[in-house]
Tab-separated table of C-alpha atoms in Angstrom:
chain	number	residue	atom	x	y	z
A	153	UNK	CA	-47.593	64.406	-27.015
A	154	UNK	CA	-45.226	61.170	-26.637
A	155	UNK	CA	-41.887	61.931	-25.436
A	156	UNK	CA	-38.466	61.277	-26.915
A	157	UNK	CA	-38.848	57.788	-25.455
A	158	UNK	CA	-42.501	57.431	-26.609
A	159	UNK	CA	-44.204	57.849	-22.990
A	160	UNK	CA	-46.576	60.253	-22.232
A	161	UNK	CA	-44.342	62.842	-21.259
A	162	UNK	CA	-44.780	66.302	-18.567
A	163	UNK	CA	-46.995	67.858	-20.855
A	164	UNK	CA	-49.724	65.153	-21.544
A	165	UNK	CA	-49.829	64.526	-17.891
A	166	UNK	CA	-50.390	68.469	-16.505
A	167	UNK	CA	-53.521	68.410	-18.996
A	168	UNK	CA	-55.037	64.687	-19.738
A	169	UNK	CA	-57.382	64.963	-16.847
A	170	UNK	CA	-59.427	68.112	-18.164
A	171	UNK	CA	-58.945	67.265	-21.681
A	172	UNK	CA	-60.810	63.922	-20.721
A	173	UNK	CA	-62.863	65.380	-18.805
A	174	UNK	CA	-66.061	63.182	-20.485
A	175	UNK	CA	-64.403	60.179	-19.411
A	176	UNK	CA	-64.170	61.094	-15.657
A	177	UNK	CA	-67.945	61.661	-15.661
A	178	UNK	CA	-69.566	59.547	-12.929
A	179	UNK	CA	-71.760	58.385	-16.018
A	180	UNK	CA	-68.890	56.631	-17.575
A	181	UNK	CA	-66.771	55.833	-14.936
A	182	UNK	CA	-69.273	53.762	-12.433
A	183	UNK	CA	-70.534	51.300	-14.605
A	184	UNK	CA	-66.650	50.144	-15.189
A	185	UNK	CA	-66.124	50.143	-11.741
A	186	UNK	CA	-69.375	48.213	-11.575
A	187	UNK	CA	-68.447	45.427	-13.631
A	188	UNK	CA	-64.434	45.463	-12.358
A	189	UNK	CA	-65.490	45.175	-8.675
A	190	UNK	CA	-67.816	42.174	-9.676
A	191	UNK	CA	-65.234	40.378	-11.200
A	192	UNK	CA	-62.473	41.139	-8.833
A	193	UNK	CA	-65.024	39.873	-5.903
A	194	UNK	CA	-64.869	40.896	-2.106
A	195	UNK	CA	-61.798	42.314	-0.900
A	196	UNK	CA	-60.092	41.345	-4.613
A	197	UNK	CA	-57.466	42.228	-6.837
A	198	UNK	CA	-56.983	43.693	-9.696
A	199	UNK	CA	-54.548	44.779	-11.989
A	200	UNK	CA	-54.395	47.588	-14.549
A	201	UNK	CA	-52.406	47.803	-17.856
A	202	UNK	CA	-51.643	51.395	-18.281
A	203	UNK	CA	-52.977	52.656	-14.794
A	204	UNK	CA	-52.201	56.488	-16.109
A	205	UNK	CA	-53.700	59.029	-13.709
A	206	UNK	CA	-56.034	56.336	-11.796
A	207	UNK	CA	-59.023	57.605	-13.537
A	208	UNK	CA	-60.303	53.581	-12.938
A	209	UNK	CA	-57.810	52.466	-10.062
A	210	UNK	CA	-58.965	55.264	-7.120
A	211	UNK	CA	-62.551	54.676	-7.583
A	212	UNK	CA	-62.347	51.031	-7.638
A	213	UNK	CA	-59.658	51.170	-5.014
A	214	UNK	CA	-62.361	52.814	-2.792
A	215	UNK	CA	-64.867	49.493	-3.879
A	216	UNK	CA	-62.172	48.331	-1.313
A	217	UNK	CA	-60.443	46.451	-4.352
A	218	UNK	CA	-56.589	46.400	-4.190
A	219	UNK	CA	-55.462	47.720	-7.182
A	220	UNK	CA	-52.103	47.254	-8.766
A	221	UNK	CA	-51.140	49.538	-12.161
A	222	UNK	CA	-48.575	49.042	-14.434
A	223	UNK	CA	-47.425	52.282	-16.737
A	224	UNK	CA	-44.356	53.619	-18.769
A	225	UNK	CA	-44.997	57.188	-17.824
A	226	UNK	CA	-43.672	58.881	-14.557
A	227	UNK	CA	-45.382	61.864	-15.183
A	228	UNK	CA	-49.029	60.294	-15.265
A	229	UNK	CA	-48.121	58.144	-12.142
A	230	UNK	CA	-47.311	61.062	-10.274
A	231	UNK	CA	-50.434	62.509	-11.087
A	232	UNK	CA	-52.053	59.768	-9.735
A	233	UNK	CA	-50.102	59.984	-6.640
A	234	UNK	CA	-51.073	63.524	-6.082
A	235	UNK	CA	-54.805	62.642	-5.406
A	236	UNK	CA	-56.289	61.258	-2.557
A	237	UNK	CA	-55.845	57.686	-2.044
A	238	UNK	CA	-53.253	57.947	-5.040
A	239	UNK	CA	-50.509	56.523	-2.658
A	240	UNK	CA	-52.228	53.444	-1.405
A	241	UNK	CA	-52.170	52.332	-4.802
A	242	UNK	CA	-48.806	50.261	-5.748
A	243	UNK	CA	-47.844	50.894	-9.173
A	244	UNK	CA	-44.915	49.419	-11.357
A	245	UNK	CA	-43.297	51.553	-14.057
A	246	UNK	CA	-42.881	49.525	-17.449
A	247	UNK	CA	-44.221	48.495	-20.730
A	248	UNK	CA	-47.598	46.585	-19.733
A	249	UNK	CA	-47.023	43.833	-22.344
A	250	UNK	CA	-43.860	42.608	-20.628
A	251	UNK	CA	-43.615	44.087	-17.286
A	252	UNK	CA	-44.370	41.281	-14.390
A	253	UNK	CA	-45.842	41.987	-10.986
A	254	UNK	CA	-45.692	39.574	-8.055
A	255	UNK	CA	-48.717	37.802	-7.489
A	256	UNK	CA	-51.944	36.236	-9.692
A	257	UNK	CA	-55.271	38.716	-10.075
A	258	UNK	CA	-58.755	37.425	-10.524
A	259	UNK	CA	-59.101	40.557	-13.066
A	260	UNK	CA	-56.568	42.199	-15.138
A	261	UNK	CA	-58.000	45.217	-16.719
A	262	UNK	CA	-56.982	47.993	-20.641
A	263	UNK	CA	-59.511	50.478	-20.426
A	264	UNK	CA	-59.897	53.418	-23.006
A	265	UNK	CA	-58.334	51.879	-26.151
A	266	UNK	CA	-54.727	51.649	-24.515
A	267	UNK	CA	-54.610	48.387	-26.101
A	268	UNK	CA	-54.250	50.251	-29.439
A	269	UNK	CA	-51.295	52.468	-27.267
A	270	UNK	CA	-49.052	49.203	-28.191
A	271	UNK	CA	-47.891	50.012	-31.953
A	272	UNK	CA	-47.819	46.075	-33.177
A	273	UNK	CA	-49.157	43.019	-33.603
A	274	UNK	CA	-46.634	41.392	-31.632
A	275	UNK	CA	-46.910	43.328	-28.810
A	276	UNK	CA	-50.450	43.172	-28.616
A	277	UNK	CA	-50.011	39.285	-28.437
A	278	UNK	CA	-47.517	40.102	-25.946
A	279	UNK	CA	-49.456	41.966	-23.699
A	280	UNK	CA	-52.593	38.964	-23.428
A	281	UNK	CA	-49.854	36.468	-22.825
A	282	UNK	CA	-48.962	38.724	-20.166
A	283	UNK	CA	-52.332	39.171	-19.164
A	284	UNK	CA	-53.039	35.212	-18.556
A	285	UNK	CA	-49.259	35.089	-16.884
A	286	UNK	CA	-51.035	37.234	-13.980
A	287	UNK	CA	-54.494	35.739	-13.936
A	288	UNK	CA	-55.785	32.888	-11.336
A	289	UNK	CA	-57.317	30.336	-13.271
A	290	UNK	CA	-60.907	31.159	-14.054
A	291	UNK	CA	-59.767	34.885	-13.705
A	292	UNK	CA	-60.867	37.594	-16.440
A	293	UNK	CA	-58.843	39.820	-18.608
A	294	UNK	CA	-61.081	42.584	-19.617
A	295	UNK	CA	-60.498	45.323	-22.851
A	296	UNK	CA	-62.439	48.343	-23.595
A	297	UNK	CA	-61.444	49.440	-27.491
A	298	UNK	CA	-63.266	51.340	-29.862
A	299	UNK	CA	-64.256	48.789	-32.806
A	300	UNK	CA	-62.370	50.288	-36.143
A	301	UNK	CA	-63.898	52.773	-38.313
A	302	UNK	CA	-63.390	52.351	-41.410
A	303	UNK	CA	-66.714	52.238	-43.025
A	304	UNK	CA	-66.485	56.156	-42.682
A	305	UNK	CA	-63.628	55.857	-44.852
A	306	UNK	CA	-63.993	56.300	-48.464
A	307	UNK	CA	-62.084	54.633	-51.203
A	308	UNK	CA	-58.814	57.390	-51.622
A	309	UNK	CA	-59.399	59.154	-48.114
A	310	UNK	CA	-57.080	58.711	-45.282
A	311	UNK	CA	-58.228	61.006	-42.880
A	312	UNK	CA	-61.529	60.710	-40.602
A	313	UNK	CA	-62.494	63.839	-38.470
A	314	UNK	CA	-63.636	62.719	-34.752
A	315	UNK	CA	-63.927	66.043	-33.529
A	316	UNK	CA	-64.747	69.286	-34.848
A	317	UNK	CA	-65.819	72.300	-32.158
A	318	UNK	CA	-65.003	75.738	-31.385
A	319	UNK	CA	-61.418	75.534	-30.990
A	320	UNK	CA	-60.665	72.372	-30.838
A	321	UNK	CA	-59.695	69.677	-34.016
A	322	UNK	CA	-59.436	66.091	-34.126
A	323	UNK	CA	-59.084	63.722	-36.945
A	324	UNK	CA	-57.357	60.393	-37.287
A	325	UNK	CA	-55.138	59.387	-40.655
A	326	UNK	CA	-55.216	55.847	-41.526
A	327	UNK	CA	-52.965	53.222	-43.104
A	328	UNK	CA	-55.220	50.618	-44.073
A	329	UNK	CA	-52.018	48.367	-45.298
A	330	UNK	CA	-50.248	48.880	-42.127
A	331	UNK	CA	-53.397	48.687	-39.479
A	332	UNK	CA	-52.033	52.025	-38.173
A	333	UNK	CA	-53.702	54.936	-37.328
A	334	UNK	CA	-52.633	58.078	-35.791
A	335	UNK	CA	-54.718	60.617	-34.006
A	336	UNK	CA	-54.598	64.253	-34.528
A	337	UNK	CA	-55.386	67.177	-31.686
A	338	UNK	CA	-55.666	70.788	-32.635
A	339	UNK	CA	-56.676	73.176	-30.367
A	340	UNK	CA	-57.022	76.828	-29.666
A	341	UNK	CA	-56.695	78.594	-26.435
A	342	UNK	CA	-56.648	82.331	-25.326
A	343	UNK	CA	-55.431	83.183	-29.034
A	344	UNK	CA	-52.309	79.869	-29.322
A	345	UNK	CA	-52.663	76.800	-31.007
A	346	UNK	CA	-51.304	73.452	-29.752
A	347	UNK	CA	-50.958	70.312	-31.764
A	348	UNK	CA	-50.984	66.745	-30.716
A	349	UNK	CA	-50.188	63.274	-32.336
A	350	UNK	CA	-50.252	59.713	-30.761
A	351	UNK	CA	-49.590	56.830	-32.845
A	352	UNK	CA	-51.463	53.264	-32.449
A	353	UNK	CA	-52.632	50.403	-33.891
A	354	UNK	CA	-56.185	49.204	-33.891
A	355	UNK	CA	-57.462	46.163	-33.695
A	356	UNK	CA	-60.286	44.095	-34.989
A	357	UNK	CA	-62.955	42.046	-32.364
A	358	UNK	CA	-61.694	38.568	-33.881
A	359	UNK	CA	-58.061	39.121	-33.788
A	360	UNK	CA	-58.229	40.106	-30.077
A	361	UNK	CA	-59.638	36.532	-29.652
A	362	UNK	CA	-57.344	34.955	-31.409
A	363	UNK	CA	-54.503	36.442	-29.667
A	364	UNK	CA	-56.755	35.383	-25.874
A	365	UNK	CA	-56.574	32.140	-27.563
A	366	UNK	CA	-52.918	32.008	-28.308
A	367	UNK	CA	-52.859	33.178	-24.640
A	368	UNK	CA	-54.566	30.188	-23.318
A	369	UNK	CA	-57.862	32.118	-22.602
A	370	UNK	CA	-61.397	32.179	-24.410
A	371	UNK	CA	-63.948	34.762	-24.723
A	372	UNK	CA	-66.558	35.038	-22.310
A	373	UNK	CA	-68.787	37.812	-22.895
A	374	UNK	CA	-68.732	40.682	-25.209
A	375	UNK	CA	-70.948	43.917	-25.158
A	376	UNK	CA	-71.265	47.524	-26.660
A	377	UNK	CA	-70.086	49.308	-23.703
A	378	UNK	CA	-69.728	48.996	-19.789
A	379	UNK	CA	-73.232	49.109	-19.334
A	380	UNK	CA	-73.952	45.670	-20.950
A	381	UNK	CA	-75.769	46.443	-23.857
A	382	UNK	CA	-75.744	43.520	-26.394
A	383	UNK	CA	-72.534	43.630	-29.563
A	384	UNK	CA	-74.156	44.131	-32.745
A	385	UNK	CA	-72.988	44.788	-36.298
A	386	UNK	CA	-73.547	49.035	-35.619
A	387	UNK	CA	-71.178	48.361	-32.249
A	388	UNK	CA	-68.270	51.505	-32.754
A	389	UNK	CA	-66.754	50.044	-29.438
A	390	UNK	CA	-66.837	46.781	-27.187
A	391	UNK	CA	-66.157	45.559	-23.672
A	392	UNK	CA	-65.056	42.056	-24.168
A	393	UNK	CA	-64.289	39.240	-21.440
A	394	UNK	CA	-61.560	36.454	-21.817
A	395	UNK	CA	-61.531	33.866	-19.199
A	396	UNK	CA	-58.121	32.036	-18.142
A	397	UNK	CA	-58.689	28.494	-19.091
A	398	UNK	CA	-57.986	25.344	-16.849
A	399	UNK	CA	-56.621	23.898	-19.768
């Protein structure tokens, strides 16, 4: 879980590989290299908010792509450093709505709903405004975030299971007044149980627009997932586009 200081501390780090192991599937992962490579261009850049264990940064790093992460937590850094091309990869530890890094990017990249990692409004406009601060002109700032859920929520329920398996639990609670939700781990291994919490706040497809616009950027494309398929009403998750404006 989060750490006294709210990072993901020792514990998340030793485990958050295998207990995302879906997301490291080649199946997921190459057709978000795909589209990062394409907009970072031949021998580009690109920068990542919340780099965490380089599940995104060592593959596209190998597109030939020089990759620059931002991240609050030491302990998921170092895991990145410990794999192979891990310490070609510059990384700067600090809260990715506010933390600068020298240089403009054609790309600047939240992957996996970390946008939702940053617990307010505010900082969520924060972190676009520092997203266009680090962008050429024309450049992109790309977000992959699950689209809210609450149509599985009925009137007087709080609490939305995401996963239920053998040994393993997860649910989220919601406050609809508050636009918080947390998420809930339970699991069961070799007869112990560990529990998990992280707090965040999500995010509707229109407000993350209006804060690109407050940003000085407009939406360029938006699409179900990383493979391109069109947005639609039934969309539980987007990949969205804002461009950095001239103007």
């Amino acid at each position: 879980m989060l750490d006294e200081d709210g990072y993901f501390g020792e514990s998340v780090a030793a485990s958050y590989d295998e207990s995302s192991a879906e997301m490291f599937d080649p199946r997921v992962v190459e057709p978000a290299v795909d589209l990062l490579a394409e907009l970072a261009g031949d021998g580009g850049r690109a920068l990542e908010f919340g780099i965490g264990t380089g599940r995104i940064a060592l593959p596209l790093a190998a597109r030939g792509v020089a990759v620059h992460g931002i991240d609050m937590s030491r302990a998921m850094v170092d895991r990145l450093r410990a794999k192979p091309g891990g310490d070609g990869i510059g990384v700067t530890i600090g809260d990715f709505a506010t933390a600068r890094v020298e240089g403009t990017f054609p790309v600047a990249y939240l992957v996996y709903n970390t946008i939702m990692n940053l617990a307010s409004q505010d900082a969520q406009v924060d972190c676009f405004r520092n997203a266009a601060r680090h962008l050429e002109l024309g450049g992109s700032f790309v977000v992959e975030v699950d689209v809210p859920d609450l149509r599985r929520l009925p009137p007087g329920q709080n609490a939305v299971p995401f996963r239920v398996d053998e040994g393993r639990l997860g649910f989220d609670l919601y406050d609809v007044a508050g636009q918080l939700v947390s998420s809930h781990h339970v699991s069961v291994r070799d007869g112990r149980g560990e529990y998990q919490a992280f707090p965040f706040r999500y995010v509707w497809p229109a407000e993350l627009d209006l804060m690109a616009r407050l940003a000085g950027m407009r939406l360029r494309a938006r699409w179900d997932g990383w493979t391109r398929e069109p947005f639609t009403s039934e969309s539980r998750q987007h990949v969205s586009v804002w461009e950095k404006a001239a103007d």
